[in-house]
C-alpha cells in the first residue's frame, strides 16, 4: 500500500512539474537561453559559445557557470530539439525524482514509512521546490543529488556497503559541478556527516577512506578553480566583501585609534577579518526570517509567486517550530544530520549580496518538508495515544486547512503569475527573433540593442543557429558583458551604440526595448508582455 501511495505522489510531482513546462514560465530567461545554446553547441561541436573544448567552467555571461546542468541539457536537446522543453527537462525530471529520493532518505533517517510518505508529498507540492524545478535552475538537480548522497552515505554505513558509499561520493562530488553554493555547502555537509557518524566510521575505515578519496578527487579541482581568475570573478560579483561601506567604517575607527596613540586598540578591536562579520551574521540569520519563508516578499518574482504564498505554505509554520523541538528532544544521529543540514544550508548565501536569497538557500530543501512531516507524525501519534477519534479528526482538519491553500497557490502559479510577471521571463523574445529573421533579408544590416540583455544568446538559440558556423565563421561570442558591442553573427549585430546615429543609416533594421526609441518613431512592429505592457520594438530605415 505504501508504494502505491508513493507512486501516486510521484505522479503528482511529475504532473505539477511537467504540465505546461514549455509555456509556464512564459519564456526562457537569459540564463536559460545561455544554457540551451551552450548545450546545443556542446552537442554539435564539443565546444561552448567561446570555442572552448568541453569546459569544466562555462564563461557564458562572464558569470562562469558550473558545467553539469549544461552537459545534462545536451542529451535533452538531442532528444527533444532546441526548444524550451528541452532546456527545462533536466530540472523537471530531477525535481520529480527528488520526491522519490526524499522518501528513501526520510525512511533511512527515521525508520518511518508514514513520515517518509509525508515528506515526499510535501516536497511534491512545495512552492519553493516547484519554482526551481519548472525552469532551468541548477538548484533542482542539486537538491536531488544532495538527498541521494546523504541517503547512500547513511545506508552505506548502516549496511556496511562499499557500493553505497562509492555512489554517495560520486553524488556529492558531481554536485560540486552543479551549483555555486554547493561548492561551499557540500564539503561542510560531508564533514558534518563524517563527524556525526564517527563510531561507525572507525569500524569501517577502509570503506570511508575510499569515499573520502573519491570525493577529494572531485573537490580538489573545484578548490583550485576557485583561486583562478574565473573563480574569483564569480565570487567578487556576488560577494558582500566588495561593499565599501563596512570597510570604510572600520578603517575610520582604526585611524581614530591610531591618532589617539592606541595602535594596540586599533589592531585588537578593528581587525580586518572582523570588518564584515556583522553583515555575514545578519545575512545568515535573514534566511530564517519568517516573512522570507512564509510570506515571500524578498527577491525577484521568479523565485516565488507573489500574492500566493511564500517559499513555504503558511500552515507549515505550525509544524516547523514543533518539528524542531521534537528533533532537539530526540537527540540521536538522524536528528543531528537534519539539524546540521538545516544550519549549514544558508552559509554560502550569507556572504553574498541580495540576502535573503531563495535560490542560494534552496539547498535547505527538503529539510523543511522532513521537519514538517516529523512534527505531524509525532503530534498525531500523541493524539492517537489518547483518542483515535481525535487523531482522525485532527487529520481531517489538517486536510481541510491545507487543500484550499495549495489549490490557491496552484491557481496563482498557473493562471496569474505568467501574465503578471511575463517581463521577468522575457516573454515574447521568441516572437521578436522570428519576426526579425523574417524581415532581415530586406535590410542590409540588423542591429539589436544590448538592452535586451544578452540578445546574442536569444537570437542564436531561437534561430537554432548552427554552432559550428557560429564558431568558425562568426568567431563565437566575444564577451558576455551586458554592454558588449562586438558580439555578432550572420547579419545580426548586438550593440549599445547611439541609436540616433544609427537611425541615420539606410537599410537598417533595429530591434530594441521601447525605451530605446524616441516617441516620434513609427515601428514596424511593437511586441507586448502578457500584461499588455509594451516591451520590444522593431524599426526599419
Coordinates of C-alpha atoms in Angstrom, one line a residue:
X1 CA 0.0 0.0 0.0
X2 CA 2.8 2.4 0.9
X3 CA 4.4 2.0 -2.5
X4 CA 1.1 2.6 -4.2
X5 CA 0.8 5.9 -2.3
X6 CA 4.4 6.7 -3.1
X7 CA 3.7 6.1 -6.8
X8 CA 0.7 8.4 -6.7
X9 CA 2.8 11.1 -5.0
X10 CA 5.5 10.8 -7.7
X11 CA 2.8 11.0 -10.4
X12 CA 1.5 14.2 -8.8
X13 CA 5.0 15.6 -8.6
X14 CA 5.5 14.7 -12.3
X15 CA 2.3 16.5 -13.4
X16 CA 3.0 19.6 -11.3
X17 CA 6.4 19.9 -12.9
X18 CA 5.8 18.9 -16.5
X19 CA 2.3 20.4 -17.1
X20 CA 2.8 23.4 -19.4
X21 CA 6.5 23.2 -18.9
X22 CA 7.3 24.9 -22.2
X23 CA 5.0 27.8 -21.7
X24 CA 4.9 28.4 -17.9
X25 CA 7.0 30.2 -17.0
X26 CA 6.0 32.0 -20.2
X27 CA 9.5 32.5 -21.7
X28 CA 13.1 31.4 -21.3
X29 CA 15.1 33.8 -19.2
X30 CA 18.7 34.9 -20.1
X31 CA 20.3 32.1 -18.2
X32 CA 18.1 29.5 -19.7
X33 CA 18.9 30.5 -23.3
X34 CA 22.6 30.6 -22.4
X35 CA 22.4 27.1 -21.0
X36 CA 20.4 26.0 -24.0
X37 CA 22.7 27.3 -26.7
X38 CA 25.8 26.2 -24.9
X39 CA 24.3 22.7 -24.6
X40 CA 23.4 22.8 -28.3
X41 CA 27.0 23.9 -29.1
X42 CA 28.5 21.1 -27.0
X43 CA 26.2 18.6 -28.7
X44 CA 27.2 19.7 -32.2
X45 CA 30.9 20.8 -31.7
X46 CA 32.0 19.7 -28.3
X47 CA 32.8 23.4 -27.6
X48 CA 31.0 26.2 -25.8
X49 CA 29.9 29.5 -27.4
X50 CA 33.5 30.8 -26.9
X51 CA 35.0 27.8 -28.6
X52 CA 36.4 26.2 -25.5
X53 CA 36.5 22.4 -25.7
X54 CA 34.5 20.5 -23.1
X55 CA 35.0 23.2 -20.4
X56 CA 34.6 22.4 -16.7
X57 CA 33.5 26.1 -16.3
X58 CA 31.3 27.9 -18.8
X59 CA 32.2 31.5 -19.2
X60 CA 28.7 32.4 -20.6
X61 CA 27.7 35.9 -19.4
X62 CA 31.1 36.3 -17.7
X63 CA 29.5 34.6 -14.7
X64 CA 31.4 31.3 -15.2
X65 CA 28.6 28.8 -14.8
X66 CA 29.2 25.3 -13.3
X67 CA 29.1 22.8 -16.2
X68 CA 27.0 19.8 -15.2
X69 CA 23.5 21.2 -15.9
X70 CA 24.6 22.3 -19.4
X71 CA 26.0 18.8 -20.0
X72 CA 22.7 17.3 -18.8
X73 CA 20.9 19.6 -21.2
X74 CA 22.9 18.4 -24.3
X75 CA 21.2 14.9 -24.5
X76 CA 17.9 16.5 -23.7
X77 CA 18.3 18.8 -26.8
X78 CA 19.4 15.8 -28.8
X79 CA 16.1 14.1 -28.0
X80 CA 13.6 17.0 -27.9
X81 CA 15.3 19.6 -30.1
X82 CA 16.4 23.1 -29.5
X83 CA 13.4 24.4 -27.5
X84 CA 12.1 25.4 -24.1
X85 CA 11.0 21.9 -23.1
X86 CA 14.5 20.5 -23.7
X87 CA 16.2 23.2 -21.6
X88 CA 13.8 22.7 -18.7
X89 CA 13.6 19.0 -18.9
X90 CA 16.6 18.1 -16.6
X91 CA 15.3 20.4 -13.8
X92 CA 11.7 18.9 -14.1
X93 CA 13.0 15.3 -14.3
X94 CA 15.3 15.5 -11.3
X95 CA 12.8 17.6 -9.5
X96 CA 10.3 14.7 -9.8
X97 CA 13.0 12.2 -8.9
X98 CA 13.8 14.3 -5.8
X99 CA 10.4 13.3 -4.4
X100 CA 11.3 9.7 -4.7
X101 CA 14.8 10.3 -3.2
X102 CA 13.4 12.1 -0.2
X103 CA 11.1 9.1 0.6
X104 CA 14.1 6.8 0.9
X105 CA 16.2 9.5 2.7
X106 CA 13.4 10.1 5.3
X107 CA 12.8 6.4 5.8
X108 CA 16.6 5.9 6.3
X109 CA 16.7 8.7 8.9
X110 CA 13.6 7.9 10.9
X111 CA 12.6 4.3 10.0
X112 CA 9.0 5.5 9.4
X113 CA 7.2 5.0 6.1
X114 CA 4.5 7.4 7.2
X115 CA 7.0 10.2 7.8
X116 CA 8.7 9.3 4.5
X117 CA 5.5 9.5 2.5
X118 CA 4.5 12.8 4.1
X119 CA 8.0 14.3 3.4
X120 CA 7.7 13.2 -0.2
X121 CA 4.2 14.6 -0.5
X122 CA 5.2 18.0 1.0
X123 CA 8.2 18.2 -1.4
X124 CA 5.9 17.3 -4.4
X125 CA 3.7 20.3 -3.6
X126 CA 6.3 22.7 -2.2
X127 CA 6.2 26.2 -3.7
X128 CA 9.9 26.6 -3.2
X129 CA 10.7 23.3 -5.0
X130 CA 8.2 23.8 -7.8
X131 CA 9.6 27.3 -8.5
X132 CA 13.1 25.9 -9.1
X133 CA 12.1 22.7 -11.0
X134 CA 9.9 24.2 -13.6
X135 CA 12.7 26.3 -15.1
X136 CA 16.3 25.6 -15.8
X137 CA 17.7 26.2 -12.3
X138 CA 20.6 24.1 -11.3
X139 CA 19.2 24.0 -7.8
X140 CA 16.6 21.5 -8.7
X141 CA 19.2 18.9 -9.7
X142 CA 21.3 19.9 -6.7
X143 CA 18.6 19.1 -4.2
X144 CA 18.2 15.6 -5.8
X145 CA 21.9 14.9 -5.7
X146 CA 22.1 16.0 -2.0
X147 CA 19.2 13.8 -1.0
X148 CA 20.7 10.8 -2.9
X149 CA 24.1 11.5 -1.5
X150 CA 23.0 11.6 2.2
X151 CA 20.8 8.6 1.8
X152 CA 23.5 6.5 0.2
X153 CA 26.1 7.6 2.8
X154 CA 23.9 6.7 5.7
X155 CA 22.8 3.4 4.1
X156 CA 26.4 2.6 3.3
X157 CA 27.5 3.0 6.9
X158 CA 24.4 1.1 8.2
X159 CA 24.6 -1.8 5.7
X160 CA 28.4 -1.7 5.5
X161 CA 28.1 -1.3 1.8
X162 CA 31.1 -0.2 -0.2
X163 CA 29.0 0.3 -3.3
X164 CA 26.6 2.7 -1.5
X165 CA 29.5 4.8 -0.1
X166 CA 31.1 5.0 -3.5
X167 CA 27.9 6.1 -5.1
X168 CA 27.4 8.6 -2.3
X169 CA 30.9 10.1 -3.0
X170 CA 30.0 10.3 -6.7
X171 CA 26.7 12.1 -5.9
X172 CA 28.5 14.6 -3.6
X173 CA 31.4 15.0 -6.0
X174 CA 29.3 15.7 -9.1
X175 CA 27.2 18.2 -7.1
X176 CA 30.2 20.4 -6.8
X177 CA 29.9 21.0 -10.6
X178 CA 26.2 21.7 -10.5
X179 CA 25.7 24.9 -8.5
X180 CA 28.0 27.6 -7.0
X181 CA 26.5 27.3 -3.5
X182 CA 27.1 23.6 -3.4
X183 CA 30.9 24.2 -3.6
X184 CA 30.7 25.5 0.0
X185 CA 27.7 23.6 1.4
X186 CA 28.6 20.1 0.2
X187 CA 32.1 19.9 1.7
X188 CA 30.7 21.2 5.0
X189 CA 27.9 18.7 4.9
X190 CA 30.3 15.9 4.2
X191 CA 32.4 16.9 7.2
X192 CA 29.3 17.0 9.4
X193 CA 28.2 13.5 8.2
X194 CA 31.7 12.1 9.0
X195 CA 31.8 13.8 12.4
X196 CA 28.3 12.7 13.4
X197 CA 28.9 9.0 12.4
X198 CA 32.4 8.7 13.9
X199 CA 31.8 5.5 15.7
X200 CA 30.6 3.7 12.6
X201 CA 33.5 5.2 10.6
X202 CA 36.1 3.9 13.0
X203 CA 34.8 0.4 12.3
X204 CA 34.8 0.9 8.5
X205 CA 38.0 2.8 7.9
X206 CA 38.8 1.3 4.5
X207 CA 35.3 2.0 3.1
X208 CA 35.3 5.5 4.3
X209 CA 38.8 6.2 3.1
X210 CA 37.7 5.2 -0.4
X211 CA 34.7 7.5 0.0
X212 CA 36.9 10.4 1.1
X213 CA 39.4 9.8 -1.7
X214 CA 36.8 9.8 -4.4
X215 CA 35.1 12.9 -3.0
X216 CA 38.5 14.7 -2.8
X217 CA 39.2 13.8 -6.4
X218 CA 36.2 15.9 -7.4
X219 CA 36.8 18.6 -4.7
X220 CA 40.4 19.5 -5.4
X221 CA 39.9 20.7 -9.0
X222 CA 37.0 22.9 -7.7
X223 CA 39.1 24.3 -4.9
X224 CA 41.9 25.1 -7.4
X225 CA 39.4 26.7 -9.9
X226 CA 38.1 28.9 -7.1
X227 CA 41.6 30.5 -6.9
X228 CA 41.7 31.3 -10.6
X229 CA 40.5 34.5 -12.3
X230 CA 37.3 32.8 -13.4
X231 CA 36.5 31.6 -9.9
X232 CA 37.4 34.9 -8.3
X233 CA 35.3 36.9 -10.8
X234 CA 32.2 34.9 -10.0
X235 CA 32.8 35.3 -6.2
X236 CA 33.5 39.0 -6.5
X237 CA 30.4 39.6 -8.5
X238 CA 28.1 38.4 -5.7
X239 CA 30.2 38.8 -2.6
X240 CA 29.4 41.3 0.2
X241 CA 33.2 41.8 0.6
X242 CA 33.1 44.1 -2.5
X243 CA 30.9 46.5 -0.5
X244 CA 33.0 49.5 0.6
X245 CA 30.9 50.9 3.5
X246 CA 31.7 48.4 6.2
X247 CA 35.4 48.6 5.3
X248 CA 35.3 52.4 5.4
X249 CA 33.7 52.4 8.8
X250 CA 36.3 50.1 10.2
X251 CA 39.1 52.0 8.6
X252 CA 37.9 55.3 10.1
X253 CA 37.8 53.6 13.6
X254 CA 41.3 52.2 13.2
X255 CA 42.6 55.7 12.1
X256 CA 40.9 57.3 15.1
X257 CA 42.6 54.8 17.5
X258 CA 45.9 55.3 15.9
X259 CA 45.7 59.1 16.1
X260 CA 45.0 58.8 19.8
X261 CA 48.1 56.7 20.1
X262 CA 46.3 53.4 20.7
X263 CA 47.7 51.3 17.9
X264 CA 47.1 48.2 20.0
X265 CA 43.3 49.0 20.3
X266 CA 43.1 49.5 16.6
X267 CA 44.5 46.1 16.0
X268 CA 42.5 44.4 18.8
X269 CA 39.1 45.9 18.2
X270 CA 39.1 46.6 14.5
X271 CA 40.9 43.7 12.7
X272 CA 40.2 43.4 9.0
X273 CA 38.8 39.9 9.3
X274 CA 36.0 41.2 11.6
X275 CA 35.0 44.1 9.4
X276 CA 32.3 42.2 7.6
X277 CA 31.3 39.8 10.4
X278 CA 28.1 41.7 11.3
X279 CA 27.0 41.6 7.7
X280 CA 27.7 37.9 7.4
X281 CA 25.8 37.1 10.6
X282 CA 22.9 39.3 9.5
X283 CA 22.8 37.6 6.1
X284 CA 22.9 34.2 7.7
X285 CA 20.0 34.9 10.1
X286 CA 17.9 36.6 7.4
X287 CA 17.3 33.1 5.8
X288 CA 15.4 32.1 8.9
X289 CA 13.2 35.2 8.8
X290 CA 9.5 34.1 8.9
X291 CA 8.5 36.8 6.4
X292 CA 11.0 35.5 3.9
X293 CA 10.0 31.9 4.4
X294 CA 6.2 32.2 4.7
X295 CA 5.2 35.4 3.0
X296 CA 7.8 35.6 0.2
X297 CA 8.3 39.4 -0.3
X298 CA 12.0 39.1 -0.8
X299 CA 13.8 38.7 -4.1
X300 CA 12.5 38.7 -7.7
X301 CA 9.1 37.2 -8.6
X302 CA 10.9 34.4 -10.5
X303 CA 11.8 33.0 -7.0
X304 CA 8.3 32.7 -5.8
X305 CA 4.7 33.5 -6.8
X306 CA 3.8 37.0 -5.4
X307 CA 0.4 37.3 -3.9
X308 CA 0.1 33.5 -3.4
X309 CA 2.3 32.1 -0.7
X310 CA 6.0 32.4 0.4
X311 CA 8.6 29.7 -0.1
X312 CA 6.7 27.6 2.4
X313 CA 3.0 27.3 2.9
X314 CA 1.6 29.4 5.8
X315 CA 0.4 26.2 7.6
X316 CA 3.9 24.8 7.6
X317 CA 4.9 27.4 10.3
X318 CA 2.6 25.4 12.7
X319 CA 4.7 22.3 12.1
X320 CA 8.2 23.6 11.6
X321 CA 8.6 25.0 15.1
X322 CA 7.3 21.9 16.9
X323 CA 9.2 19.8 14.4
X324 CA 12.5 21.5 15.5
X325 CA 11.5 20.9 19.1
X326 CA 10.9 17.2 18.5
X327 CA 14.3 16.9 16.7
X328 CA 16.1 18.5 19.6
X329 CA 14.3 16.2 22.1
X330 CA 15.1 13.1 20.0
X331 CA 18.9 13.6 20.4
X332 CA 20.2 10.9 18.0
X333 CA 22.3 10.8 14.9
X334 CA 19.4 11.1 12.5
X335 CA 18.2 14.3 14.3
X336 CA 21.7 15.7 14.2
X337 CA 22.0 15.1 10.5
X338 CA 18.8 17.0 9.9
X339 CA 20.0 19.8 12.2
X340 CA 23.4 20.0 10.5
X341 CA 21.7 20.3 7.1
X342 CA 19.3 22.9 8.4
X343 CA 22.0 25.0 9.9
X344 CA 24.6 24.7 7.1
X345 CA 22.4 25.4 4.1
X346 CA 22.3 29.2 4.5
X347 CA 26.1 29.6 5.0
X348 CA 27.1 30.0 1.3
X349 CA 24.4 32.7 0.8
X350 CA 25.4 34.6 4.0
X351 CA 28.5 36.1 2.3
X352 CA 26.7 37.2 -0.8
X353 CA 24.7 40.4 -1.6
X354 CA 21.0 40.3 -2.1
X355 CA 20.1 38.3 1.0
X356 CA 17.9 36.6 1.9
X357 CA 18.2 34.5 -1.3
X358 CA 15.6 31.8 -2.1
X359 CA 17.9 30.5 -4.9
X360 CA 21.1 30.1 -3.0
X361 CA 19.4 28.6 0.1
X362 CA 17.2 26.2 -1.9
X363 CA 19.7 23.6 -0.6
X364 CA 17.5 23.8 2.6
X365 CA 15.1 21.6 0.7
X366 CA 13.9 19.0 1.6
X367 CA 14.8 19.6 5.3
X368 CA 11.8 21.9 5.9
X369 CA 9.5 19.2 4.5
X370 CA 11.1 16.5 6.6
X371 CA 10.8 18.6 9.7
X372 CA 7.1 19.3 8.9
X373 CA 6.4 15.6 8.4
X374 CA 8.1 14.7 11.6
X375 CA 6.0 17.2 13.6
X376 CA 2.8 15.9 12.1
X377 CA 3.6 12.2 12.7
X378 CA 4.7 12.8 16.3
X379 CA 1.7 15.0 17.1
X380 CA -0.8 12.6 15.6
X381 CA 0.8 9.7 17.5
X382 CA 0.5 11.7 20.7
X383 CA -3.2 12.4 20.0
X384 CA -3.8 8.8 18.9
X385 CA -2.5 7.5 22.2
X386 CA -5.3 9.4 23.9
X387 CA -8.0 9.1 21.4
X388 CA -8.2 7.5 17.9
X389 CA -11.3 9.7 17.2
X390 CA -9.4 12.9 17.8
X391 CA -6.4 11.7 15.8
X392 CA -8.7 11.1 12.8
X393 CA -10.4 14.4 13.4
X394 CA -7.1 16.2 13.5
X395 CA -6.1 14.5 10.2
X396 CA -9.3 15.7 8.6
X397 CA -8.8 19.3 10.0
X398 CA -5.3 19.3 8.6
X399 CA -6.6 18.2 5.2
X400 CA -9.3 20.9 5.2
X401 CA -6.7 23.5 6.2
X402 CA -4.1 22.6 3.6
X403 CA -6.0 21.7 0.4
X404 CA -7.5 25.2 -0.1
X405 CA -4.2 26.9 0.4
X406 CA -2.4 24.5 -2.0
X407 CA -5.2 24.9 -4.6
X408 CA -5.0 28.7 -4.3
X409 CA -1.2 28.6 -4.8
X410 CA -1.5 26.4 -7.9
X411 CA -4.2 28.7 -9.3
X412 CA -1.9 31.7 -8.9
X413 CA 1.1 29.8 -10.4
X414 CA -0.7 28.5 -13.5
X415 CA -3.2 31.3 -14.2
X416 CA -2.0 34.6 -12.8
X417 CA 1.8 34.5 -12.5
X418 CA 2.5 34.0 -16.2
X419 CA 0.5 37.1 -17.1
X420 CA 1.6 39.3 -14.2
X421 CA 5.3 38.6 -14.4
X422 CA 5.9 37.8 -18.1
X423 CA 8.5 40.5 -18.2
X424 CA 10.7 38.7 -15.7
X425 CA 10.7 35.7 -18.0
X426 CA 11.4 37.7 -21.2
X427 CA 8.1 36.8 -22.7
X428 CA 7.8 37.5 -26.5
X429 CA 11.5 37.3 -27.3
X430 CA 11.0 34.2 -29.3
X431 CA 8.4 36.0 -31.4
X432 CA 10.8 39.0 -31.7
X433 CA 13.5 36.7 -33.0
X434 CA 11.2 35.1 -35.5
X435 CA 9.9 38.4 -36.8
X436 CA 13.3 39.9 -37.1
X437 CA 14.6 36.9 -39.0
X438 CA 11.6 37.2 -41.4
X439 CA 12.4 40.9 -42.1
X440 CA 16.2 40.6 -42.1
X441 CA 16.5 39.7 -45.9
X442 CA 15.0 43.1 -46.8
X443 CA 17.7 45.0 -45.0
X444 CA 21.5 45.5 -45.3
X445 CA 22.2 45.1 -41.6
X446 CA 20.3 44.2 -38.5
X447 CA 21.2 45.9 -35.2
X448 CA 19.9 44.6 -31.8
X449 CA 20.1 46.6 -28.6
X450 CA 22.1 45.0 -25.8
X451 CA 19.4 46.5 -23.5
X452 CA 17.6 43.2 -24.4
X453 CA 20.1 41.5 -22.1
X454 CA 22.4 39.0 -23.8
X455 CA 20.4 39.2 -27.1
X456 CA 23.1 37.2 -28.9
X457 CA 22.0 34.1 -26.9
X458 CA 18.3 34.7 -27.5
X459 CA 18.8 35.0 -31.3
X460 CA 21.3 32.1 -31.6
X461 CA 19.0 29.8 -29.6
X462 CA 15.6 30.6 -31.1
X463 CA 17.1 30.6 -34.6
X464 CA 18.8 27.3 -33.9
X465 CA 21.9 28.9 -35.4
X466 CA 24.5 26.3 -36.3
X467 CA 27.1 26.3 -33.6
X468 CA 29.9 25.3 -36.0
X469 CA 29.2 28.3 -38.2
X470 CA 28.9 30.5 -35.1
X471 CA 32.4 29.5 -34.0
X472 CA 34.2 29.1 -37.3
X473 CA 32.7 31.8 -39.5
X474 CA 31.4 34.3 -36.9
X475 CA 34.2 33.9 -34.4
X476 CA 31.9 32.9 -31.5
X477 CA 31.0 35.1 -28.6
X478 CA 33.5 37.9 -27.9
X479 CA 32.3 38.7 -24.3
X480 CA 29.4 38.1 -22.0
X481 CA 29.4 41.6 -20.8
X482 CA 25.9 43.2 -20.7
X483 CA 27.2 46.2 -22.7
X484 CA 29.5 44.3 -25.1
X485 CA 29.3 45.9 -28.6
X486 CA 31.3 43.3 -30.6
X487 CA 29.1 40.2 -30.5
X488 CA 27.6 39.4 -33.9
X489 CA 26.7 36.6 -36.2
X490 CA 25.3 36.5 -39.8
X491 CA 23.6 39.8 -40.4
X492 CA 22.9 40.4 -36.7
X493 CA 24.9 42.9 -34.7
X494 CA 24.4 43.3 -31.0
X495 CA 25.3 46.8 -29.7
X496 CA 24.6 49.6 -27.3
X497 CA 25.6 52.2 -29.8
X498 CA 23.9 55.6 -30.1
X499 CA 20.6 54.9 -31.7
X500 CA 20.1 58.4 -33.0
X501 CA 23.3 58.0 -35.1
X502 CA 22.3 54.5 -36.3
X503 CA 18.9 55.7 -37.3
X504 CA 20.5 57.9 -40.0
X505 CA 21.9 54.9 -41.8
X506 CA 20.0 53.4 -44.7
X507 CA 18.5 49.9 -44.9
X508 CA 19.0 49.1 -41.3
X509 CA 16.6 47.0 -39.1
X510 CA 16.7 48.0 -35.4
X511 CA 15.5 45.9 -32.6
X512 CA 15.3 47.4 -29.1
X513 CA 13.3 48.0 -26.0
X514 CA 10.5 50.5 -26.3
X515 CA 12.5 53.0 -24.2
X516 CA 15.4 52.8 -26.7
X517 CA 13.4 54.8 -29.3
X518 CA 12.1 58.4 -29.3
X519 CA 8.3 58.8 -29.2
X520 CA 8.3 60.1 -32.8
X521 CA 9.5 56.8 -34.2
X522 CA 6.9 54.7 -36.1
X523 CA 7.8 51.0 -35.6
X524 CA 7.3 48.1 -38.0
X525 CA 6.0 46.1 -35.0
X526 CA 5.7 46.5 -31.3
X527 CA 5.6 43.5 -29.0
X528 CA 3.8 43.4 -25.7
X529 CA 4.1 41.4 -22.5
X530 CA 1.2 39.3 -21.4
X531 CA 0.0 42.1 -19.1
X532 CA -0.3 44.4 -22.0
X533 CA 2.8 46.5 -21.3
X534 CA 4.9 47.2 -24.5
X535 CA 8.3 45.5 -24.5
X536 CA 10.2 45.4 -27.8
X537 CA 10.0 47.4 -31.0
X538 CA 11.3 46.7 -34.5
X539 CA 12.2 49.8 -36.5
X540 CA 13.5 50.0 -40.1
X541 CA 15.1 52.7 -42.2

